[in-house]
mmCIF file of C-alpha atoms in Angstrom:
data_model
loop_
_atom_site.group_PDB
_atom_site.id
_atom_site.type_symbol
_atom_site.label_atom_id
_atom_site.label_comp_id
_atom_site.label_asym_id
_atom_site.label_seq_id
_atom_site.Cartn_x
_atom_site.Cartn_y
_atom_site.Cartn_z
ATOM 1 C CA MET A 138 -50.405 -11.442 -14.893
ATOM 2 C CA THR A 139 -49.254 -14.096 -13.159
ATOM 3 C CA LEU A 140 -45.681 -15.227 -11.956
ATOM 4 C CA GLN A 141 -44.681 -17.028 -14.474
ATOM 5 C CA GLU A 142 -45.655 -14.460 -17.183
ATOM 6 C CA LEU A 143 -42.832 -11.892 -15.090
ATOM 7 C CA THR A 144 -39.990 -14.459 -14.971
ATOM 8 C CA ARG A 145 -37.876 -15.204 -18.313
ATOM 9 C CA PRO A 146 -37.492 -19.073 -18.797
ATOM 10 C CA TRP A 147 -34.134 -20.635 -16.851
ATOM 11 C CA THR A 148 -30.993 -20.531 -18.737
ATOM 12 C CA ALA A 149 -27.864 -21.292 -17.746
ATOM 13 C CA PHE A 150 -25.554 -18.709 -16.234
ATOM 14 C CA ASN A 151 -22.701 -17.643 -18.834
ATOM 15 C CA TYR A 152 -19.167 -19.003 -18.190
ATOM 16 C CA GLY A 153 -18.098 -17.134 -15.018
ATOM 17 C CA PHE A 154 -21.378 -15.454 -14.442
ATOM 18 C CA LEU A 155 -20.009 -12.299 -16.087
ATOM 19 C CA ASP A 156 -21.061 -11.435 -20.091
ATOM 20 C CA GLU A 157 -18.636 -11.523 -22.121
ATOM 21 C CA SER A 158 -18.517 -7.831 -23.184
ATOM 22 C CA ALA A 159 -18.099 -7.041 -19.097
ATOM 23 C CA LYS A 160 -14.829 -9.250 -18.927
ATOM 24 C CA ARG A 161 -13.753 -7.808 -22.194
ATOM 25 C CA GLU A 162 -14.230 -4.292 -20.573
ATOM 26 C CA ILE A 163 -12.222 -5.775 -17.292
ATOM 27 C CA ARG A 164 -9.540 -6.797 -19.444
ATOM 28 C CA ARG A 165 -8.956 -3.910 -21.441
ATOM 29 C CA ARG A 166 -8.618 -1.875 -18.131
ATOM 30 C CA MET A 167 -6.253 -4.901 -15.816
ATOM 31 C CA LEU A 168 -4.135 -4.210 -19.453
ATOM 32 C CA LYS A 169 -3.825 -0.357 -18.891
ATOM 33 C CA ALA A 170 -3.612 -0.678 -15.234
ATOM 34 C CA ILE A 171 -0.489 -3.086 -16.201
ATOM 35 C CA ALA A 172 0.853 -0.005 -18.596
ATOM 36 C CA ILE A 173 0.925 2.552 -16.331
ATOM 37 C CA PRO A 174 1.603 1.007 -12.912
ATOM 38 C CA GLY A 175 -0.003 2.002 -9.832
ATOM 39 C CA TYR A 176 -2.282 4.190 -12.640
ATOM 40 C CA GLN A 177 -6.096 4.011 -11.432
ATOM 41 C CA VAL A 178 -7.904 3.008 -14.248
ATOM 42 C CA PRO A 179 -12.012 3.307 -14.223
ATOM 43 C CA TYR A 180 -14.384 0.607 -15.306
ATOM 44 C CA ALA A 181 -17.790 -0.026 -15.063
ATOM 45 C CA SER A 182 -18.728 -2.621 -12.175
ATOM 46 C CA ARG A 183 -20.782 -5.016 -12.594
ATOM 47 C CA GLU A 184 -23.196 -6.247 -10.201
ATOM 48 C CA VAL A 185 -22.019 -9.606 -8.487
ATOM 49 C CA PRO A 186 -24.094 -11.548 -5.881
ATOM 50 C CA ILE A 187 -22.359 -10.030 -3.051
ATOM 51 C CA ALA A 188 -23.133 -6.786 -1.492
ATOM 52 C CA ARG A 189 -20.737 -3.675 -2.686
ATOM 53 C CA GLY A 190 -17.958 -3.467 0.003
ATOM 54 C CA TRP A 191 -16.916 -7.429 0.534
ATOM 55 C CA GLY A 192 -15.187 -7.783 -2.532
ATOM 56 C CA THR A 193 -17.243 -7.174 -5.154
ATOM 57 C CA GLY A 194 -13.897 -5.834 -7.310
ATOM 58 C CA GLY A 195 -11.892 -8.475 -6.334
ATOM 59 C CA LEU A 196 -14.183 -11.091 -7.341
ATOM 60 C CA GLN A 197 -15.110 -9.432 -11.066
ATOM 61 C CA VAL A 198 -11.427 -9.761 -11.859
ATOM 62 C CA THR A 199 -10.815 -13.156 -10.233
ATOM 63 C CA LEU A 200 -13.921 -14.281 -12.451
ATOM 64 C CA THR A 201 -12.752 -12.333 -15.823
ATOM 65 C CA LEU A 202 -9.134 -14.359 -15.519
ATOM 66 C CA LEU A 203 -10.717 -17.870 -14.637
ATOM 67 C CA LYS A 204 -10.247 -20.475 -16.909
ATOM 68 C CA PRO A 205 -11.358 -24.098 -16.587
ATOM 69 C CA ASP A 206 -7.537 -25.338 -15.343
ATOM 70 C CA THR A 207 -7.604 -22.091 -12.587
ATOM 71 C CA VAL A 208 -7.164 -23.035 -8.859
ATOM 72 C CA VAL A 209 -8.473 -20.335 -6.503
ATOM 73 C CA LYS A 210 -7.380 -19.219 -2.975
ATOM 74 C CA VAL A 211 -8.886 -16.924 -1.122
ATOM 75 C CA ILE A 212 -8.477 -15.022 2.266
ATOM 76 C CA ASP A 213 -9.970 -12.732 4.386
ATOM 77 C CA GLN A 214 -7.615 -11.629 6.902
ATOM 78 C CA GLY A 215 -5.309 -14.410 6.764
ATOM 79 C CA SER A 216 -8.013 -16.672 6.590
ATOM 80 C CA ASP A 217 -8.873 -19.412 4.767
ATOM 81 C CA ASP A 218 -12.263 -20.281 6.979
ATOM 82 C CA SER A 219 -14.105 -17.248 7.503
ATOM 83 C CA VAL A 220 -17.586 -17.105 5.554
ATOM 84 C CA ASN A 221 -16.892 -14.476 3.107
ATOM 85 C CA ALA A 222 -13.647 -16.571 1.833
ATOM 86 C CA SER A 223 -14.858 -19.298 1.283
ATOM 87 C CA SER A 224 -18.282 -18.763 0.159
ATOM 88 C CA ILE A 225 -16.379 -16.703 -2.580
ATOM 89 C CA ARG A 226 -14.103 -19.704 -3.259
ATOM 90 C CA LYS A 227 -17.087 -22.020 -3.721
ATOM 91 C CA PHE A 228 -19.220 -19.347 -6.240
ATOM 92 C CA VAL A 229 -15.811 -19.206 -8.428
ATOM 93 C CA SER A 230 -15.325 -23.064 -8.031
ATOM 94 C CA ARG A 231 -19.329 -23.398 -9.041
ATOM 95 C CA VAL A 232 -19.680 -20.982 -12.013
ATOM 96 C CA GLY A 233 -16.291 -21.559 -13.597
ATOM 97 C CA GLY A 234 -14.924 -25.166 -12.353
ATOM 98 C CA ALA A 235 -12.253 -23.744 -10.604
ATOM 99 C CA ALA A 236 -10.709 -26.696 -8.372
ATOM 100 C CA GLU A 237 -10.401 -24.946 -4.633
ATOM 101 C CA THR A 238 -7.255 -24.643 -2.340
ATOM 102 C CA SER A 239 -6.411 -23.616 0.977
ATOM 103 C CA ASP A 240 -2.317 -24.203 -0.333
ATOM 104 C CA THR A 241 -0.961 -20.758 -1.116
ATOM 105 C CA SER A 242 1.795 -22.685 -3.465
ATOM 106 C CA GLU A 243 -1.070 -24.535 -4.822
ATOM 107 C CA ALA A 244 -2.921 -21.540 -6.337
ATOM 108 C CA THR A 245 -2.917 -19.930 -9.774
ATOM 109 C CA ILE A 246 -5.133 -17.245 -8.075
ATOM 110 C CA ILE A 247 -5.610 -15.999 -5.424
ATOM 111 C CA GLN A 248 -7.974 -13.727 -4.472
ATOM 112 C CA SER A 249 -7.259 -11.570 -0.880
ATOM 113 C CA ARG A 250 -8.790 -9.346 1.951
ATOM 114 C CA HIS A 251 -6.129 -7.203 4.121
ATOM 115 C CA ARG A 252 -3.130 -9.409 3.920
ATOM 116 C CA ILE A 253 -0.358 -11.051 1.268
ATOM 117 C CA PRO A 254 0.453 -15.073 2.149
ATOM 118 C CA GLU A 255 3.574 -15.134 3.861
ATOM 119 C CA GLU A 256 5.330 -17.663 1.567
ATOM 120 C CA LYS A 257 6.574 -16.470 -1.863
ATOM 121 C CA LEU A 258 4.667 -15.762 -4.927
ATOM 122 C CA ARG A 259 6.051 -16.839 -8.382
ATOM 123 C CA GLU A 260 5.312 -15.867 -11.524
ATOM 124 C CA ASP A 261 2.499 -18.158 -12.864
ATOM 125 C CA GLN A 262 0.841 -17.007 -9.747
ATOM 126 C CA VAL A 263 -1.907 -13.346 -9.894
ATOM 127 C CA LEU A 264 -2.843 -11.617 -6.485
ATOM 128 C CA VAL A 265 -6.419 -10.578 -6.451
ATOM 129 C CA LEU A 266 -6.383 -7.865 -3.936
ATOM 130 C CA GLN A 267 -9.919 -6.058 -2.447
ATOM 131 C CA VAL A 268 -9.364 -3.325 -2.300
ATOM 132 C CA PRO A 269 -12.303 -0.541 -0.179
ATOM 133 C CA ASN A 270 -10.836 2.528 -1.120
ATOM 134 C CA PRO A 271 -8.206 3.167 -3.914
ATOM 135 C CA GLU A 272 -7.548 6.900 -3.248
ATOM 136 C CA PRO A 273 -4.643 7.685 -1.310
ATOM 137 C CA LEU A 274 -5.499 11.484 -1.513
ATOM 138 C CA ARG A 275 -8.780 11.371 -0.155
ATOM 139 C CA PRO A 276 -7.823 11.879 3.537
ATOM 140 C CA VAL A 277 -6.017 15.723 1.981
ATOM 141 C CA GLU A 278 -8.824 16.150 -1.227
ATOM 142 C CA PRO A 279 -12.221 15.012 -1.182
ATOM 143 C CA ASP A 280 -12.852 16.504 -4.513
ATOM 144 C CA MET A 281 -11.981 13.499 -6.579
ATOM 145 C CA SER A 282 -11.641 15.874 -9.293
ATOM 146 C CA VAL A 283 -9.175 17.815 -7.617
ATOM 147 C CA ALA A 284 -7.224 14.973 -6.741
ATOM 148 C CA ARG A 285 -6.953 13.405 -10.154
ATOM 149 C CA GLU A 286 -5.358 16.912 -11.368
ATOM 150 C CA MET A 287 -2.748 16.574 -8.459
ATOM 151 C CA HIS A 288 -1.661 12.576 -9.084
ATOM 152 C CA GLY A 289 -1.469 14.046 -12.879
ATOM 153 C CA ASP A 290 1.124 16.843 -11.492
ATOM 154 C CA ALA A 291 2.284 14.326 -8.779
ATOM 155 C CA ASP A 292 1.569 16.363 -6.274
ATOM 156 C CA TYR A 293 1.715 14.365 -2.956
ATOM 157 C CA GLY A 294 3.515 17.105 -0.637
ATOM 158 C CA GLN A 295 -0.019 16.673 1.365
ATOM 159 C CA LEU A 296 0.375 12.963 2.065
ATOM 160 C CA TRP A 297 4.290 14.001 3.105
ATOM 161 C CA LEU A 298 2.616 16.507 5.369
ATOM 162 C CA ILE A 299 0.338 13.587 7.186
ATOM 163 C CA LEU A 300 2.771 11.371 7.836
ATOM 164 C CA TYR A 301 4.919 14.936 9.378
ATOM 165 C CA GLU A 302 1.669 15.263 12.028
ATOM 166 C CA GLN A 303 2.062 11.546 12.954
ATOM 167 C CA LEU A 304 6.105 11.930 13.252
ATOM 168 C CA VAL A 305 5.906 15.459 15.342
ATOM 169 C CA LYS A 306 2.761 14.285 17.409
ATOM 170 C CA SER A 307 3.560 10.895 18.118
ATOM 171 C CA GLY A 308 7.277 10.452 17.650
ATOM 172 C CA ARG A 309 6.588 7.596 14.637
ATOM 173 C CA ILE A 310 4.265 7.383 11.955
ATOM 174 C CA MET A 311 0.669 5.772 13.357
ATOM 175 C CA GLN A 312 -0.670 4.603 9.610
ATOM 176 C CA GLY A 313 -1.256 1.211 10.338
ATOM 177 C CA SER A 314 -2.566 -0.113 7.158
ATOM 178 C CA SER A 315 -3.024 1.098 3.412
ATOM 179 C CA TYR A 316 0.400 3.009 3.737
ATOM 180 C CA PRO A 317 0.753 5.179 0.757
ATOM 181 C CA SER A 318 3.494 3.815 -1.098
ATOM 182 C CA MET A 319 5.131 5.186 -4.723
ATOM 183 C CA VAL A 320 5.237 3.070 -7.687
ATOM 184 C CA ASN A 321 7.449 2.569 -10.274
ATOM 185 C CA GLY A 322 8.786 6.261 -9.496
ATOM 186 C CA ARG A 323 5.776 8.242 -10.984
ATOM 187 C CA HIS A 324 2.277 7.684 -9.096
ATOM 188 C CA VAL A 325 1.151 7.340 -5.103
ATOM 189 C CA MET A 326 -1.132 4.305 -4.270
ATOM 190 C CA THR A 327 -3.188 2.648 -1.684
ATOM 191 C CA PRO A 328 -1.858 -0.555 -1.445
ATOM 192 C CA SER A 329 -5.204 -1.950 0.143
ATOM 193 C CA PRO A 330 -5.613 -2.133 3.659
ATOM 194 C CA ILE A 331 -2.626 -4.674 3.858
ATOM 195 C CA PRO A 332 -0.765 -3.905 7.464
ATOM 196 C CA ARG A 333 3.111 -2.317 7.147
ATOM 197 C CA TRP A 334 3.995 -5.912 7.038
ATOM 198 C CA ASP A 335 3.338 -6.821 3.586
ATOM 199 C CA VAL A 336 3.785 -3.712 1.694
ATOM 200 C CA PRO A 337 6.861 -4.697 1.474
ATOM 201 C CA LYS A 338 6.398 -8.337 -0.463
ATOM 202 C CA LEU A 339 5.159 -6.559 -3.631
ATOM 203 C CA ASN A 340 8.129 -4.878 -4.091
ATOM 204 C CA GLN A 341 10.201 -6.279 -7.079
ATOM 205 C CA ALA A 342 7.633 -8.930 -6.897
ATOM 206 C CA GLU A 343 7.534 -11.759 -9.079
ATOM 207 C CA HIS A 344 4.267 -12.184 -9.111
ATOM 208 C CA LEU A 345 1.214 -9.911 -10.985
ATOM 209 C CA THR A 346 -0.670 -7.614 -8.668
ATOM 210 C CA ILE A 347 -4.165 -6.485 -9.450
ATOM 211 C CA LEU A 348 -5.773 -3.542 -6.757
ATOM 212 C CA SER A 349 -9.364 -3.481 -7.633
ATOM 213 C CA ALA A 350 -12.581 -1.496 -5.984
ATOM 214 C CA GLY A 351 -15.787 -2.401 -7.064
ATOM 215 C CA ARG A 352 -17.805 0.426 -5.401
ATOM 216 C CA GLU A 353 -15.382 2.716 -6.724
ATOM 217 C CA LYS A 354 -15.174 1.692 -9.760
ATOM 218 C CA ARG A 355 -11.446 1.601 -10.108
ATOM 219 C CA ILE A 356 -8.495 -1.372 -11.338
ATOM 220 C CA PHE A 357 -4.528 -0.591 -10.822
ATOM 221 C CA ALA A 358 -1.997 -2.877 -10.863
ATOM 222 C CA VAL A 359 1.224 -3.454 -9.693
ATOM 223 C CA PRO A 360 3.164 -5.836 -12.356
ATOM 224 C CA PRO A 361 5.993 -8.360 -11.895
ATOM 225 C CA TYR A 362 9.558 -6.990 -10.838
ATOM 226 C CA THR A 363 8.178 -3.101 -10.792
ATOM 227 C CA SER A 364 9.375 -0.492 -7.688
ATOM 228 C CA VAL A 365 7.110 -0.104 -4.891
ATOM 229 C CA GLU A 366 8.316 2.196 -2.575
ATOM 230 C CA PRO A 367 6.758 3.270 0.877
ATOM 231 C CA LEU A 368 6.828 7.075 1.637
ATOM 232 C CA VAL A 369 9.714 7.774 3.860
ATOM 233 C CA PHE A 370 11.749 10.150 5.596
ATOM 234 C CA ASP A 371 15.802 9.960 4.298
ATOM 235 C CA ASP A 372 16.160 9.902 8.349
ATOM 236 C CA VAL A 373 13.098 7.919 9.409
ATOM 237 C CA PRO A 374 13.661 4.237 7.434
ATOM 238 C CA TYR A 375 10.319 2.645 7.343
ATOM 239 C CA ARG A 376 9.243 0.115 10.123
ATOM 240 C CA VAL A 377 7.070 -2.839 9.816
ATOM 241 C CA GLU A 378 4.830 -4.707 12.853
ATOM 242 C CA ASP A 379 7.682 -6.095 15.287
ATOM 243 C CA HIS A 380 6.097 -9.756 15.830
ATOM 244 C CA GLN A 381 9.697 -11.469 15.903
ATOM 245 C CA ASP A 382 9.577 -12.287 19.284
ATOM 246 C CA LYS A 383 5.828 -13.242 18.896
ATOM 247 C CA THR A 384 4.930 -16.938 18.948
ATOM 248 C CA CYS A 385 1.820 -18.837 17.704
ATOM 249 C CA TYR A 386 0.720 -20.798 20.648
ATOM 250 C CA ARG A 387 -0.733 -23.549 17.997
ATOM 251 C CA SER A 388 1.871 -24.485 15.551
ATOM 252 C CA ASN A 389 5.174 -22.629 17.790
ATOM 253 C CA VAL A 390 6.465 -20.742 14.921
ATOM 254 C CA SER A 391 7.924 -17.560 15.402
ATOM 255 C CA GLY A 392 8.684 -14.478 13.110
ATOM 256 C CA PHE A 393 5.995 -13.711 11.483
ATOM 257 C CA PHE A 394 2.684 -11.423 10.709
ATOM 258 C CA MET A 395 0.394 -12.887 14.112
ATOM 259 C CA ASN A 396 -3.048 -11.845 15.028
ATOM 260 C CA GLU A 397 -3.599 -11.065 19.594
ATOM 261 C CA LEU A 398 -5.382 -12.419 20.844
ATOM 262 C CA PRO A 399 -6.338 -11.529 24.837
ATOM 263 C CA GLN A 400 -7.411 -13.909 27.016
ATOM 264 C CA GLU A 401 -9.781 -13.195 29.917
ATOM 265 C CA ASP A 402 -6.840 -12.715 32.474
ATOM 266 C CA GLY A 403 -5.540 -9.623 30.593
ATOM 267 C CA SER A 404 -2.945 -11.210 29.320
ATOM 268 C CA SER A 405 -2.445 -12.360 25.135
ATOM 269 C CA ARG A 406 -1.711 -14.916 22.739
ATOM 270 C CA TYR A 407 -0.423 -14.957 19.622
ATOM 271 C CA GLU A 408 -1.575 -16.972 16.465
ATOM 272 C CA LEU A 409 -0.422 -17.056 12.949
ATOM 273 C CA SER A 410 -2.263 -14.337 10.378
ATOM 274 C CA ASP A 411 -1.988 -16.550 7.485
ATOM 275 C CA SER A 412 -4.153 -19.407 8.676
ATOM 276 C CA HIS A 413 -3.088 -22.269 6.441
ATOM 277 C CA PHE A 414 1.162 -21.286 6.867
ATOM 278 C CA GLY A 415 0.080 -22.599 10.329
ATOM 279 C CA ILE A 416 -1.546 -25.483 9.721
ATOM 280 C CA LYS A 417 1.416 -26.418 7.278
ATOM 281 C CA HIS A 418 3.706 -26.369 10.283
ATOM 282 C CA ILE A 419 1.550 -27.864 12.516
ATOM 283 C CA GLN A 420 1.098 -31.352 9.809
ATOM 284 C CA ARG A 421 5.072 -30.998 9.403
ATOM 285 C CA ALA A 422 5.852 -30.816 13.337
ATOM 286 C CA GLU A 423 3.287 -33.908 13.475
ATOM 287 C CA GLY A 424 5.442 -35.877 10.560
ATOM 288 C CA GLY A 425 3.365 -35.275 7.999
ATOM 289 C CA SER A 426 5.126 -34.912 4.689
ATOM 290 C CA VAL A 427 4.549 -31.043 3.569
ATOM 291 C CA GLU A 428 6.030 -28.288 1.506
ATOM 292 C CA ILE A 429 6.494 -25.128 2.641
ATOM 293 C CA ALA A 430 7.951 -22.696 0.431
ATOM 294 C CA GLU A 431 10.719 -19.605 0.401
ATOM 295 C CA THR A 432 9.179 -16.968 2.886
ATOM 296 C CA TYR A 433 9.194 -13.051 2.079
ATOM 297 C CA TYR A 434 10.165 -12.553 5.909
ATOM 298 C CA ASN A 435 13.227 -14.968 8.293
ATOM 299 C CA ASN A 436 12.689 -14.643 11.517
ATOM 300 C CA GLY A 437 10.819 -11.281 11.875
ATOM 301 C CA ARG A 438 13.052 -8.835 8.703
ATOM 302 C CA MET A 439 12.655 -9.148 5.636
ATOM 303 C CA GLU A 440 15.449 -11.191 3.093
#
């Protein structure tokens, strides 16, 4: 037996890589997720040419939503230039003919890992968030069948207990990312591993947000103009990271989410996490004609 006999003749990939039955199934699951905000809908996660845990869920949603006129932006922890972001963006462009962009304002689909852009998204844009662990109850209930029952009963008392224990032990809530949030007053979700800074951006947002976990085979959604409220006690208000006094050393912009860069002398420099947002400011400072959209935050405060 020869290698040629073991292989099939070459045929072109289906548009958007995924076969049509896979796309139909994912579309149906997304519609159900939109109809029940925050509810985790199971789906048959397909194999794609990246490893599980590197954005397979987000990629499947992006490929399903893909159209010939799509303009796609992919970011990894705020950066458009990481290996993972660049590879996914080029793959989507190759299998669907989508235009690539780094500009948030130009994109129609924004696939992201760990961040939501600083510029406000519009009604005609879709945010796709990659989710490694979609279950907010997993830290308190490892049995997923029991966790499903707890969601059905809206029994989230143990999540409140975790937040209370953090408050008692540390004097403040220590949950830095994946902050549990109530969606539409009914289901608690974990909003991807985005920082606390980004969670308020989902509340009453103009855009549709699809969250997909390929490894866990779950999709959930936040439709436009939907309430997303972080779990907080009445006397302990929700606090985002205090970056109001931090200034980006490259763009000289302050009041936005920063990456801390430790230096050899023990000091730190700060750089805008949203990389292209910083590039826009640098281009404007150099006299370029750059349009910067309205932002969620101004001077470190949500408007």
